[in-house]
């Protein structure tokens, strides 16, 4: 009996030793939830990421995510404007559901968001950079957020909702990157999985490059897009009445960096440079003054001036992106050197797309492709194969449920997006066949009219409302630059019927309606009237 007991003990010890050996550190790591780093820039057009193949600039560090992971070619947004896009990303709900339909209405931080759910599941969370949502961020163990839109030089940040804004000397893009790396290295709990939101201000208007890139592209002349001199024929009223033309609405001071315009008038731009320290000011003036004076000394035709404006705009825009790409490189190097790369999901995206001269425009807001689509690149070595390409209609609505899926956290029913985890890993190719879009902020800066619409892989239908009642429809296969409205074309009658059915279906599915349109219109106009009265009272 005693001998049998000894045999059983030896047998149990042998089993335990096998189990201990099998639970190697590497295998144990595979059972840990993945870390998540969500990089969001502001107004970064997919055309300005070299992995997308437009040839404008080189972004080797961002491209690494495509080469080592996946690139999405039809990622898009639900509402192409800064704050609402961020609210959708956090909540996984359309603007008309989470309440942040424009940059005017308040955002309710008390509602569920994915960082809160990750926190509850044991993640350590951080938000560093631009969030552009009023109130104290909720769902983060650490937050360091820019004041409003933020400034490129010597910006102010608030840490952990303290209520105090601290000015930090330096270049905004570099400060945000350094702060993220500092949190990753010294401030997080290394025993917990983490989720860090790394949000750059760049390349948001008005584009102020870092000192080391003030002369980048000085030796290059960029050709504008083929429709830069668009006359808006075959389009509706909205395209004709916008106020976002590079040659026409952009400003000599704010956008083109002239202290005195070609007519000899002060632009007021010097006021923006007052926040610079002496070294920054000296470098800036040394870089721009000779270029500005050379332009004014030439006798340029109207067309030549328009081309000069495009080049000044695109060069400053791309110079700002250069610093963003540098920061991505520093982050990826850190992940490699610290051994975190294998178990960390890295996402690069923008809050929406942006016009780089297409249709003659800058800015976003429209449902046309350049602002509707957004860059999206994702790397996760454990599940995503290198050089994966995803062509399905993914939206920023899908980020929250996707991150929760990766983390093994239940996705609340109120979230309206879908996890694209299995789509990007190649486990399935089943996905939605249409997406829904809304835009509300009108009348306002850039004067892009209110509209909503539906897009499939080939077609797009939009309804512009409030002060007009117009429909537009485009065949993206035959007309990828959306130059010909085919809504009333008899040859597309069946397509028009199908797209209206899709639109009705999605409006109902997501809970939108004409009543909701009117509700948010009234709220917006009421706020605008209150602001007008307040201005008059101060005068």
Short mmCIF file of C-alpha atoms in Angstrom, two decimals:
data_model
loop_
_atom_site.label_atom_id
_atom_site.label_comp_id
_atom_site.label_asym_id
_atom_site.label_seq_id
_atom_site.Cartn_x
_atom_site.Cartn_y
_atom_site.Cartn_z
CA UNK A 1 0.00 0.00 0.00
CA UNK A 2 2.80 2.35 0.93
CA UNK A 3 4.70 1.46 -2.25
CA UNK A 4 1.59 2.16 -4.40
CA UNK A 5 1.28 5.56 -2.73
CA UNK A 6 4.93 6.33 -3.61
CA UNK A 7 4.36 5.27 -7.20
CA UNK A 8 1.34 7.60 -7.45
CA UNK A 9 3.42 10.48 -6.04
CA UNK A 10 6.20 9.89 -8.58
CA UNK A 11 3.61 9.68 -11.35
CA UNK A 12 1.96 12.96 -10.30
CA UNK A 13 5.35 14.70 -10.04
CA UNK A 14 6.22 13.51 -13.54
CA UNK A 15 2.96 14.94 -14.89
CA UNK A 16 3.59 18.24 -13.13
CA UNK A 17 7.09 18.47 -14.57
CA UNK A 18 5.71 17.93 -18.06
CA UNK A 19 3.10 20.64 -17.48
CA UNK A 20 5.72 23.05 -16.15
CA UNK A 21 7.95 22.43 -19.15
CA UNK A 22 5.02 22.83 -21.54
CA UNK A 23 4.12 26.19 -20.00
CA UNK A 24 7.20 27.92 -21.38
CA UNK A 25 7.29 31.73 -21.18
CA UNK A 26 6.72 31.97 -24.93
CA UNK A 27 3.58 29.83 -24.81
CA UNK A 28 2.37 31.61 -21.71
CA UNK A 29 2.68 34.90 -23.61
CA UNK A 30 0.34 33.63 -26.33
CA UNK A 31 -2.45 33.44 -23.74
CA UNK A 32 -2.00 37.06 -22.73
CA UNK A 33 -4.41 39.58 -24.29
CA UNK A 34 -2.73 41.65 -27.00
CA UNK A 35 -1.57 45.18 -26.37
CA UNK A 36 -3.22 47.80 -28.59
CA UNK A 37 -1.68 51.00 -29.95
CA UNK A 38 -4.14 53.10 -31.91
CA UNK A 39 -2.42 55.85 -33.91
CA UNK A 40 -4.74 58.51 -35.27
CA UNK A 41 -3.52 61.54 -37.17
CA UNK A 42 -5.75 64.46 -38.05
CA UNK A 43 -6.72 65.00 -41.71
CA UNK A 44 -4.09 62.61 -43.07
CA UNK A 45 -5.20 61.79 -46.62
CA UNK A 46 -4.61 58.26 -47.85
CA UNK A 47 -3.09 59.87 -50.96
CA UNK A 48 -0.22 61.05 -48.74
CA UNK A 49 0.85 57.59 -47.54
CA UNK A 50 3.28 56.02 -49.98
CA UNK A 51 1.89 52.50 -49.40
CA UNK A 52 -1.26 53.65 -51.24
CA UNK A 53 0.79 54.31 -54.36
CA UNK A 54 0.02 57.93 -55.24
CA UNK A 55 3.68 58.93 -55.42
CA UNK A 56 3.35 62.23 -53.55
CA UNK A 57 5.71 61.50 -50.67
CA UNK A 58 7.52 58.72 -48.84
CA UNK A 59 6.26 57.39 -45.49
CA UNK A 60 8.53 54.38 -44.91
CA UNK A 61 7.60 53.89 -41.26
CA UNK A 62 3.84 53.95 -41.78
CA UNK A 63 4.39 51.70 -44.81
CA UNK A 64 5.95 49.12 -42.50
CA UNK A 65 2.50 48.43 -41.10
CA UNK A 66 1.25 47.55 -44.59
CA UNK A 67 4.33 45.49 -45.44
CA UNK A 68 4.23 43.61 -42.14
CA UNK A 69 0.43 43.59 -41.79
CA UNK A 70 -2.61 44.83 -43.68
CA UNK A 71 -3.66 47.82 -45.75
CA UNK A 72 -7.35 48.67 -46.18
CA UNK A 73 -8.30 50.27 -49.50
CA UNK A 74 -11.96 51.12 -48.79
CA UNK A 75 -11.86 52.13 -45.12
CA UNK A 76 -14.20 55.06 -44.61
CA UNK A 77 -15.83 57.25 -41.97
CA UNK A 78 -19.40 57.83 -40.87
CA UNK A 79 -19.09 61.63 -40.57
CA UNK A 80 -16.06 63.41 -42.04
CA UNK A 81 -15.23 65.99 -39.41
CA UNK A 82 -12.85 65.94 -36.44
CA UNK A 83 -14.72 65.65 -33.15
CA UNK A 84 -17.64 63.52 -34.38
CA UNK A 85 -15.23 61.06 -35.97
CA UNK A 86 -13.43 60.63 -32.65
CA UNK A 87 -16.72 60.13 -30.82
CA UNK A 88 -17.69 57.38 -33.28
CA UNK A 89 -14.29 55.72 -32.82
CA UNK A 90 -14.63 55.67 -29.02
CA UNK A 91 -18.26 54.56 -28.80
CA UNK A 92 -18.77 52.37 -31.86
CA UNK A 93 -22.00 54.28 -32.52
CA UNK A 94 -23.09 56.65 -35.30
CA UNK A 95 -23.04 60.37 -34.55
CA UNK A 96 -26.83 60.63 -34.29
CA UNK A 97 -26.74 57.89 -31.61
CA UNK A 98 -23.74 59.04 -29.52
CA UNK A 99 -24.94 62.66 -29.80
CA UNK A 100 -21.75 64.26 -31.16
CA UNK A 101 -22.99 65.14 -34.64
CA UNK A 102 -20.79 68.21 -35.19
CA UNK A 103 -18.04 70.26 -33.58
CA UNK A 104 -20.67 72.35 -31.77
CA UNK A 105 -22.76 69.87 -29.76
CA UNK A 106 -21.27 68.58 -26.47
CA UNK A 107 -19.96 65.04 -26.10
CA UNK A 108 -21.28 62.87 -23.28
CA UNK A 109 -18.28 61.10 -21.74
CA UNK A 110 -20.57 59.19 -19.38
CA UNK A 111 -21.68 56.81 -22.13
CA UNK A 112 -19.81 53.52 -22.61
CA UNK A 113 -16.63 53.54 -24.71
CA UNK A 114 -14.13 50.84 -25.53
CA UNK A 115 -11.30 52.14 -23.25
CA UNK A 116 -13.67 51.93 -20.26
CA UNK A 117 -14.49 48.32 -21.13
CA UNK A 118 -10.82 47.46 -21.57
CA UNK A 119 -10.07 49.07 -18.20
CA UNK A 120 -12.71 46.92 -16.55
CA UNK A 121 -11.11 43.85 -18.14
CA UNK A 122 -7.68 44.62 -16.64
CA UNK A 123 -6.09 46.74 -19.35
CA UNK A 124 -4.07 49.82 -18.55
CA UNK A 125 -5.15 52.63 -20.84
CA UNK A 126 -3.68 55.94 -22.00
CA UNK A 127 -4.78 58.80 -24.23
CA UNK A 128 -1.97 61.05 -25.47
CA UNK A 129 -2.41 63.88 -27.97
CA UNK A 130 -5.46 65.38 -29.64
CA UNK A 131 -8.98 64.29 -28.72
CA UNK A 132 -10.94 67.52 -29.47
CA UNK A 133 -13.87 66.43 -27.30
CA UNK A 134 -14.94 68.74 -24.49
CA UNK A 135 -14.89 67.51 -20.91
CA UNK A 136 -12.46 65.27 -19.04
CA UNK A 137 -11.60 62.04 -20.90
CA UNK A 138 -13.08 58.93 -19.30
CA UNK A 139 -11.70 55.43 -19.66
CA UNK A 140 -8.02 56.26 -19.27
CA UNK A 141 -5.57 55.58 -16.47
CA UNK A 142 -3.41 58.32 -17.95
CA UNK A 143 -4.37 61.17 -20.26
CA UNK A 144 -2.37 64.04 -21.70
CA UNK A 145 -4.53 65.94 -24.15
CA UNK A 146 -4.08 68.99 -26.33
CA UNK A 147 -6.05 72.14 -25.77
CA UNK A 148 -8.72 72.22 -28.47
CA UNK A 149 -7.17 71.95 -31.91
CA UNK A 150 -3.73 72.41 -30.40
CA UNK A 151 -0.78 74.43 -31.70
CA UNK A 152 2.11 73.08 -33.74
CA UNK A 153 4.68 75.04 -31.73
CA UNK A 154 4.86 75.17 -27.92
CA UNK A 155 1.38 73.68 -27.35
CA UNK A 156 -0.62 73.39 -24.12
CA UNK A 157 -1.63 70.03 -22.63
CA UNK A 158 -3.79 68.94 -19.71
CA UNK A 159 -2.73 65.85 -17.73
CA UNK A 160 -5.31 63.54 -16.16
CA UNK A 161 -8.12 66.08 -16.32
CA UNK A 162 -6.40 68.35 -13.80
CA UNK A 163 -8.06 71.48 -15.16
CA UNK A 164 -4.64 73.10 -15.66
CA UNK A 165 -3.09 73.70 -19.07
CA UNK A 166 0.68 73.37 -19.22
CA UNK A 167 2.67 74.89 -22.07
CA UNK A 168 5.46 72.62 -23.31
CA UNK A 169 8.28 74.04 -25.42
CA UNK A 170 8.89 72.23 -28.67
CA UNK A 171 7.16 70.84 -31.72
CA UNK A 172 3.75 69.29 -31.09
CA UNK A 173 4.25 66.09 -33.12
CA UNK A 174 7.54 65.34 -31.37
CA UNK A 175 6.13 66.13 -27.92
CA UNK A 176 3.23 63.71 -28.40
CA UNK A 177 5.56 60.95 -29.61
CA UNK A 178 8.02 61.51 -26.76
CA UNK A 179 5.18 61.49 -24.23
CA UNK A 180 3.83 58.20 -25.56
CA UNK A 181 7.25 56.56 -25.41
CA UNK A 182 7.78 57.91 -21.91
CA UNK A 183 4.48 56.38 -20.77
CA UNK A 184 5.28 53.04 -22.40
CA UNK A 185 8.74 52.88 -20.86
CA UNK A 186 8.25 54.37 -17.39
CA UNK A 187 4.62 54.98 -16.41
CA UNK A 188 2.61 51.88 -17.29
CA UNK A 189 2.34 48.69 -15.28
CA UNK A 190 4.43 46.13 -17.24
CA UNK A 191 2.36 43.28 -15.79
CA UNK A 192 -0.85 44.47 -17.47
CA UNK A 193 -1.86 44.52 -21.12
CA UNK A 194 -2.15 48.08 -22.37
CA UNK A 195 -4.13 50.15 -24.83
CA UNK A 196 -2.63 53.49 -25.86
CA UNK A 197 -4.37 56.06 -28.05
CA UNK A 198 -1.58 58.00 -29.77
CA UNK A 199 -3.26 60.96 -31.47
CA UNK A 200 -1.34 63.50 -33.52
CA UNK A 201 -2.55 67.01 -34.33
CA UNK A 202 -0.72 66.92 -37.65
CA UNK A 203 -1.40 67.39 -40.48
CA UNK A 204 -4.41 69.54 -39.51
CA UNK A 205 -4.69 73.08 -40.90
CA UNK A 206 -2.87 75.42 -40.66
CA UNK A 207 0.18 73.47 -41.61
CA UNK A 208 3.32 74.45 -39.70
CA UNK A 209 6.22 72.06 -40.33
CA UNK A 210 8.95 71.25 -37.84
CA UNK A 211 12.12 73.34 -38.05
CA UNK A 212 14.15 70.50 -39.60
CA UNK A 213 11.66 70.17 -42.48
CA UNK A 214 11.06 73.81 -43.38
CA UNK A 215 13.01 73.41 -46.63
CA UNK A 216 11.83 69.89 -47.51
CA UNK A 217 10.55 69.74 -51.12
CA UNK A 218 11.99 73.19 -51.95
CA UNK A 219 13.67 71.55 -54.94
CA UNK A 220 10.44 69.94 -56.19
CA UNK A 221 7.36 71.18 -58.07
CA UNK A 222 4.23 69.12 -57.59
CA UNK A 223 1.65 68.64 -60.33
CA UNK A 224 -1.89 69.15 -59.04
CA UNK A 225 -4.62 66.52 -59.45
CA UNK A 226 -6.21 66.33 -62.89
CA UNK A 227 -9.41 67.99 -61.61
CA UNK A 228 -7.70 70.80 -59.68
CA UNK A 229 -9.34 73.33 -62.03
CA UNK A 230 -12.75 71.67 -61.70
CA UNK A 231 -15.67 73.75 -63.04
CA UNK A 232 -18.28 71.56 -61.24
CA UNK A 233 -20.32 70.85 -64.33
CA UNK A 234 -22.55 67.77 -63.98
CA UNK A 235 -22.58 68.28 -60.20
CA UNK A 236 -25.10 69.76 -57.80
CA UNK A 237 -25.37 73.00 -55.87
CA UNK A 238 -23.33 71.75 -52.90
CA UNK A 239 -20.13 71.27 -54.91
CA UNK A 240 -20.54 74.69 -56.49
CA UNK A 241 -21.25 76.64 -53.29
CA UNK A 242 -18.61 75.20 -50.93
CA UNK A 243 -15.90 77.50 -49.54
CA UNK A 244 -12.81 75.30 -49.49
CA UNK A 245 -10.94 76.05 -52.70
CA UNK A 246 -7.16 76.22 -52.49
CA UNK A 247 -7.27 79.05 -55.01
CA UNK A 248 -10.07 81.20 -53.71
CA UNK A 249 -10.78 80.41 -50.06
CA UNK A 250 -7.40 79.57 -48.56
CA UNK A 251 -5.73 82.61 -46.96
CA UNK A 252 -2.44 84.33 -47.77
CA UNK A 253 -1.44 84.43 -44.11
CA UNK A 254 -2.88 81.40 -42.35
CA UNK A 255 -2.50 78.97 -45.24
CA UNK A 256 0.28 80.35 -47.44
CA UNK A 257 2.49 81.75 -44.65
CA UNK A 258 2.85 85.29 -45.97
CA UNK A 259 3.21 88.13 -43.48
CA UNK A 260 2.48 90.64 -46.26
CA UNK A 261 0.41 89.48 -49.24
CA UNK A 262 1.26 90.17 -52.92
CA UNK A 263 -0.86 93.34 -52.77
CA UNK A 264 1.28 94.71 -49.94
CA UNK A 265 -1.37 94.24 -47.24
CA UNK A 266 -0.66 92.74 -43.82
CA UNK A 267 -2.18 89.28 -43.43
CA UNK A 268 -2.07 89.14 -39.64
CA UNK A 269 0.02 85.97 -39.82
CA UNK A 270 2.70 87.51 -37.60
CA UNK A 271 0.27 87.14 -34.69
CA UNK A 272 0.43 83.37 -35.09
CA UNK A 273 4.21 83.45 -34.82
CA UNK A 274 4.18 85.26 -31.48
CA UNK A 275 4.02 81.95 -29.61
CA UNK A 276 7.36 80.93 -31.18
CA UNK A 277 10.56 81.23 -29.18
CA UNK A 278 13.41 83.21 -30.75
CA UNK A 279 15.16 80.21 -32.31
CA UNK A 280 11.92 78.94 -33.84
CA UNK A 281 11.09 82.40 -35.17
CA UNK A 282 14.54 82.87 -36.69
CA UNK A 283 14.42 79.49 -38.45
CA UNK A 284 10.90 80.09 -39.71
CA UNK A 285 11.57 83.54 -41.14
CA UNK A 286 14.86 82.41 -42.69
CA UNK A 287 13.05 79.59 -44.47
CA UNK A 288 9.90 81.37 -45.68
CA UNK A 289 10.85 85.01 -46.25
CA UNK A 290 13.07 84.39 -49.33
CA UNK A 291 10.49 82.05 -50.87
CA UNK A 292 7.67 84.50 -50.29
CA UNK A 293 9.62 87.46 -51.68
CA UNK A 294 10.63 85.45 -54.75
CA UNK A 295 6.98 84.65 -55.46
CA UNK A 296 5.89 88.29 -55.11
CA UNK A 297 8.69 89.44 -57.39
CA UNK A 298 7.37 87.33 -60.26
CA UNK A 299 4.62 88.50 -62.57
CA UNK A 300 2.45 85.40 -62.39
CA UNK A 301 -0.74 84.81 -64.34
CA UNK A 302 -3.91 83.77 -62.50
CA UNK A 303 -3.28 80.14 -63.38
CA UNK A 304 0.34 80.35 -62.24
CA UNK A 305 -0.78 81.86 -58.91
CA UNK A 306 -3.25 78.99 -58.49
CA UNK A 307 -0.46 76.49 -59.12
CA UNK A 308 1.87 78.31 -56.72
CA UNK A 309 -0.82 78.14 -54.03
CA UNK A 310 -1.25 74.41 -54.59
CA UNK A 311 2.49 73.86 -54.22
CA UNK A 312 2.78 75.96 -51.06
CA UNK A 313 -0.18 74.07 -49.59
CA UNK A 314 0.92 70.55 -50.53
CA UNK A 315 4.53 71.07 -49.48
CA UNK A 316 3.63 72.35 -46.01
CA UNK A 317 1.07 69.57 -45.62
CA UNK A 318 3.58 66.86 -46.57
CA UNK A 319 6.28 68.42 -44.39
CA UNK A 320 3.99 68.03 -41.39
CA UNK A 321 3.42 64.38 -42.29
CA UNK A 322 7.17 63.77 -42.35
CA UNK A 323 7.31 64.33 -38.59
CA UNK A 324 4.33 62.02 -38.07
CA UNK A 325 6.10 59.26 -39.99
CA UNK A 326 9.25 59.82 -37.92
CA UNK A 327 7.22 59.29 -34.76
CA UNK A 328 5.73 56.04 -36.06
CA UNK A 329 9.28 54.86 -36.75
CA UNK A 330 10.37 55.65 -33.19
CA UNK A 331 7.39 53.74 -31.82
CA UNK A 332 7.95 50.67 -33.99
CA UNK A 333 11.65 50.64 -33.06
CA UNK A 334 10.72 50.74 -29.37
CA UNK A 335 8.30 47.83 -29.77
CA UNK A 336 11.01 45.80 -31.50
CA UNK A 337 13.69 46.61 -28.94
CA UNK A 338 11.43 45.94 -25.95
CA UNK A 339 10.13 42.61 -27.25
CA UNK A 340 6.54 43.90 -27.44
CA UNK A 341 6.07 43.85 -31.21
CA UNK A 342 4.79 40.28 -31.52
CA UNK A 343 1.91 40.73 -29.08
CA UNK A 344 0.96 44.32 -29.93
CA UNK A 345 -1.72 45.39 -32.40
CA UNK A 346 -0.63 48.63 -34.10
CA UNK A 347 -3.24 50.61 -36.03
CA UNK A 348 -2.56 53.68 -38.15
CA UNK A 349 -5.46 55.78 -39.38
CA UNK A 350 -6.81 59.32 -39.62
CA UNK A 351 -10.00 60.84 -38.29
CA UNK A 352 -11.05 61.19 -41.95
CA UNK A 353 -9.62 61.75 -45.39
CA UNK A 354 -8.64 65.10 -46.88
CA UNK A 355 -8.58 66.91 -50.23
CA UNK A 356 -5.13 67.48 -51.66
CA UNK A 357 -6.30 69.70 -54.49
CA UNK A 358 -8.90 67.29 -55.89
CA UNK A 359 -11.83 69.36 -57.21
CA UNK A 360 -9.61 72.35 -56.32
CA UNK A 361 -10.20 71.77 -52.62
CA UNK A 362 -8.59 71.42 -49.22
CA UNK A 363 -10.46 70.22 -46.09
CA UNK A 364 -13.00 67.35 -45.91
CA UNK A 365 -16.73 67.09 -44.88
CA UNK A 366 -18.18 65.83 -48.18
CA UNK A 367 -19.07 62.19 -48.81
CA UNK A 368 -16.97 62.33 -51.99
CA UNK A 369 -14.16 59.78 -51.92
CA UNK A 370 -11.17 61.86 -50.80
CA UNK A 371 -12.79 62.86 -47.50
CA UNK A 372 -15.06 59.83 -47.09
CA UNK A 373 -12.21 57.32 -47.32
CA UNK A 374 -9.51 57.24 -44.67
CA UNK A 375 -6.15 55.47 -44.46
CA UNK A 376 -6.11 52.30 -42.39
CA UNK A 377 -3.12 50.03 -41.81
CA UNK A 378 -3.00 47.32 -39.13
CA UNK A 379 -0.16 45.09 -37.92
CA UNK A 380 -0.59 42.13 -35.57
CA UNK A 381 2.01 39.42 -36.30
CA UNK A 382 0.10 36.69 -34.47
CA UNK A 383 -2.95 36.90 -36.74
CA UNK A 384 -2.36 39.15 -39.74
CA UNK A 385 -0.17 37.99 -42.60
CA UNK A 386 2.31 40.45 -44.15
CA UNK A 387 1.15 42.33 -47.26
CA UNK A 388 -2.53 41.62 -46.62
CA UNK A 389 -4.92 43.81 -48.62
CA UNK A 390 -8.52 44.35 -47.48
CA UNK A 391 -10.94 45.83 -50.03
CA UNK A 392 -14.16 45.62 -48.01
CA UNK A 393 -16.11 48.63 -46.69
CA UNK A 394 -14.76 48.97 -43.16
CA UNK A 395 -15.75 52.09 -41.15
CA UNK A 396 -14.43 53.91 -38.10
CA UNK A 397 -17.63 52.57 -36.50
CA UNK A 398 -15.84 49.20 -36.39
CA UNK A 399 -12.79 50.09 -34.30
CA UNK A 400 -14.42 49.76 -30.86
CA UNK A 401 -15.92 46.28 -31.43
CA UNK A 402 -12.72 45.10 -33.15
CA UNK A 403 -10.51 46.08 -30.21
CA UNK A 404 -12.90 44.48 -27.74
CA UNK A 405 -12.92 41.30 -29.85
CA UNK A 406 -9.12 41.10 -29.83
CA UNK A 407 -9.09 41.66 -26.07
CA UNK A 408 -11.68 38.95 -25.44
CA UNK A 409 -14.13 41.46 -24.01
CA UNK A 410 -17.85 41.24 -24.75
CA UNK A 411 -19.15 43.73 -27.33
CA UNK A 412 -22.18 45.69 -26.04
CA UNK A 413 -25.32 45.40 -28.15
CA UNK A 414 -25.58 49.19 -28.39
CA UNK A 415 -22.36 49.31 -30.45
CA UNK A 416 -23.33 49.53 -34.10
CA UNK A 417 -20.03 48.56 -35.69
CA UNK A 418 -18.69 45.10 -36.47
CA UNK A 419 -15.39 43.48 -35.56
CA UNK A 420 -13.15 43.10 -38.61
CA UNK A 421 -10.80 40.71 -36.81
CA UNK A 422 -11.73 37.64 -38.87
CA UNK A 423 -11.88 39.69 -42.06
CA UNK A 424 -8.31 40.96 -41.76
CA UNK A 425 -6.96 37.60 -40.62
CA UNK A 426 -8.44 35.93 -43.70
CA UNK A 427 -10.77 33.65 -41.73
CA UNK A 428 -13.78 35.04 -43.61
CA UNK A 429 -14.61 37.29 -46.53
CA UNK A 430 -18.24 37.79 -45.50
CA UNK A 431 -18.87 41.46 -44.79
CA UNK A 432 -21.40 44.25 -45.21
CA UNK A 433 -22.23 45.35 -48.75
CA UNK A 434 -23.01 49.00 -47.96
CA UNK A 435 -22.16 51.76 -45.48
CA UNK A 436 -24.08 54.78 -44.21
CA UNK A 437 -22.83 58.38 -43.90
CA UNK A 438 -24.08 61.64 -42.33
CA UNK A 439 -22.81 65.24 -42.22
CA UNK A 440 -24.43 68.02 -40.15
CA UNK A 441 -22.25 71.11 -39.64
CA UNK A 442 -23.92 73.69 -41.91
CA UNK A 443 -24.11 76.63 -42.22
CA UNK A 444 -20.53 76.91 -41.01
CA UNK A 445 -16.93 77.31 -42.09
CA UNK A 446 -16.36 75.88 -45.61
CA UNK A 447 -20.14 75.85 -46.21
CA UNK A 448 -20.49 72.17 -47.03
CA UNK A 449 -24.21 71.47 -47.04
CA UNK A 450 -25.92 68.93 -44.81
CA UNK A 451 -26.22 65.52 -46.39
CA UNK A 452 -26.46 61.80 -45.81
CA UNK A 453 -25.86 58.88 -48.11
CA UNK A 454 -25.08 55.26 -48.78
CA UNK A 455 -22.11 53.69 -50.55
CA UNK A 456 -21.60 50.21 -51.95
CA UNK A 457 -18.39 48.90 -53.48
CA UNK A 458 -19.37 50.47 -56.82
CA UNK A 459 -22.04 53.12 -56.31
CA UNK A 460 -22.71 56.09 -54.06
CA UNK A 461 -26.00 57.92 -53.40
CA UNK A 462 -26.20 61.23 -51.49
CA UNK A 463 -29.05 63.50 -50.44
CA UNK A 464 -28.28 67.18 -49.74
CA UNK A 465 -30.99 68.84 -47.64
CA UNK A 466 -32.03 71.82 -45.48
CA UNK A 467 -31.66 74.80 -47.84
CA UNK A 468 -31.67 72.57 -50.94
CA UNK A 469 -33.22 69.21 -51.82
CA UNK A 470 -30.87 67.52 -54.27
CA UNK A 471 -29.71 63.98 -54.98
CA UNK A 472 -26.39 62.87 -56.41
CA UNK A 473 -25.27 59.41 -57.49
CA UNK A 474 -21.93 58.19 -58.82
CA UNK A 475 -20.59 55.10 -60.54
CA UNK A 476 -17.17 54.74 -58.91
CA UNK A 477 -16.06 52.08 -61.36
CA UNK A 478 -16.55 54.30 -64.41
CA UNK A 479 -16.08 57.65 -62.65
CA UNK A 480 -13.66 57.22 -59.71
CA UNK A 481 -13.11 60.97 -59.36
CA UNK A 482 -16.87 61.64 -59.11
CA UNK A 483 -17.14 64.18 -61.90
CA UNK A 484 -20.51 63.09 -63.34
CA UNK A 485 -23.72 62.95 -61.32
CA UNK A 486 -25.77 60.10 -62.83
CA UNK A 487 -28.79 60.39 -60.55
CA UNK A 488 -31.22 61.28 -63.37
CA UNK A 489 -29.52 59.18 -66.04
CA UNK A 490 -32.16 56.74 -67.44
CA UNK A 491 -29.44 54.13 -67.98
CA UNK A 492 -29.04 53.96 -64.18
CA UNK A 493 -32.72 53.83 -63.25
CA UNK A 494 -32.45 50.34 -61.78
CA UNK A 495 -29.31 51.29 -59.87
CA UNK A 496 -31.02 54.38 -58.49
CA UNK A 497 -33.92 52.26 -57.26
CA UNK A 498 -31.54 49.75 -55.66
CA UNK A 499 -29.54 52.49 -53.94
CA UNK A 500 -32.65 54.15 -52.54
CA UNK A 501 -33.70 50.79 -51.11
CA UNK A 502 -30.25 50.39 -49.54
CA UNK A 503 -30.45 53.86 -48.07
CA UNK A 504 -33.88 53.28 -46.57
CA UNK A 505 -32.73 49.94 -45.17
CA UNK A 506 -29.64 51.40 -43.49
CA UNK A 507 -31.44 54.47 -42.14
CA UNK A 508 -33.88 52.13 -40.42
CA UNK A 509 -31.21 49.64 -39.32
CA UNK A 510 -29.06 52.29 -37.62
CA UNK A 511 -32.00 54.28 -36.26
CA UNK A 512 -31.76 57.44 -38.36
CA UNK A 513 -34.68 59.38 -39.85
CA UNK A 514 -35.88 62.74 -41.14
CA UNK A 515 -37.05 63.48 -37.59
CA UNK A 516 -33.47 63.01 -36.38
CA UNK A 517 -32.21 65.32 -39.16
CA UNK A 518 -34.61 68.03 -38.03
CA UNK A 519 -33.81 67.50 -34.34
CA UNK A 520 -30.09 68.09 -34.84
CA UNK A 521 -30.72 70.93 -37.29
CA UNK A 522 -32.83 72.76 -34.70
CA UNK A 523 -30.26 72.19 -31.95
CA UNK A 524 -27.47 73.51 -34.18
CA UNK A 525 -29.39 76.60 -35.30
CA UNK A 526 -30.38 77.35 -31.69
CA UNK A 527 -26.72 77.28 -30.60
CA UNK A 528 -25.70 79.47 -33.54
CA UNK A 529 -28.40 81.99 -32.65
CA UNK A 530 -27.29 82.04 -29.01
CA UNK A 531 -23.73 82.70 -30.11
CA UNK A 532 -24.85 85.49 -32.43
CA UNK A 533 -26.76 87.18 -29.62
CA UNK A 534 -23.79 86.82 -27.28
CA UNK A 535 -21.51 88.50 -29.84
CA UNK A 536 -23.93 91.37 -30.25
CA UNK A 537 -24.16 91.80 -26.49
CA UNK A 538 -20.38 92.12 -26.24
CA UNK A 539 -20.18 94.78 -28.93
#
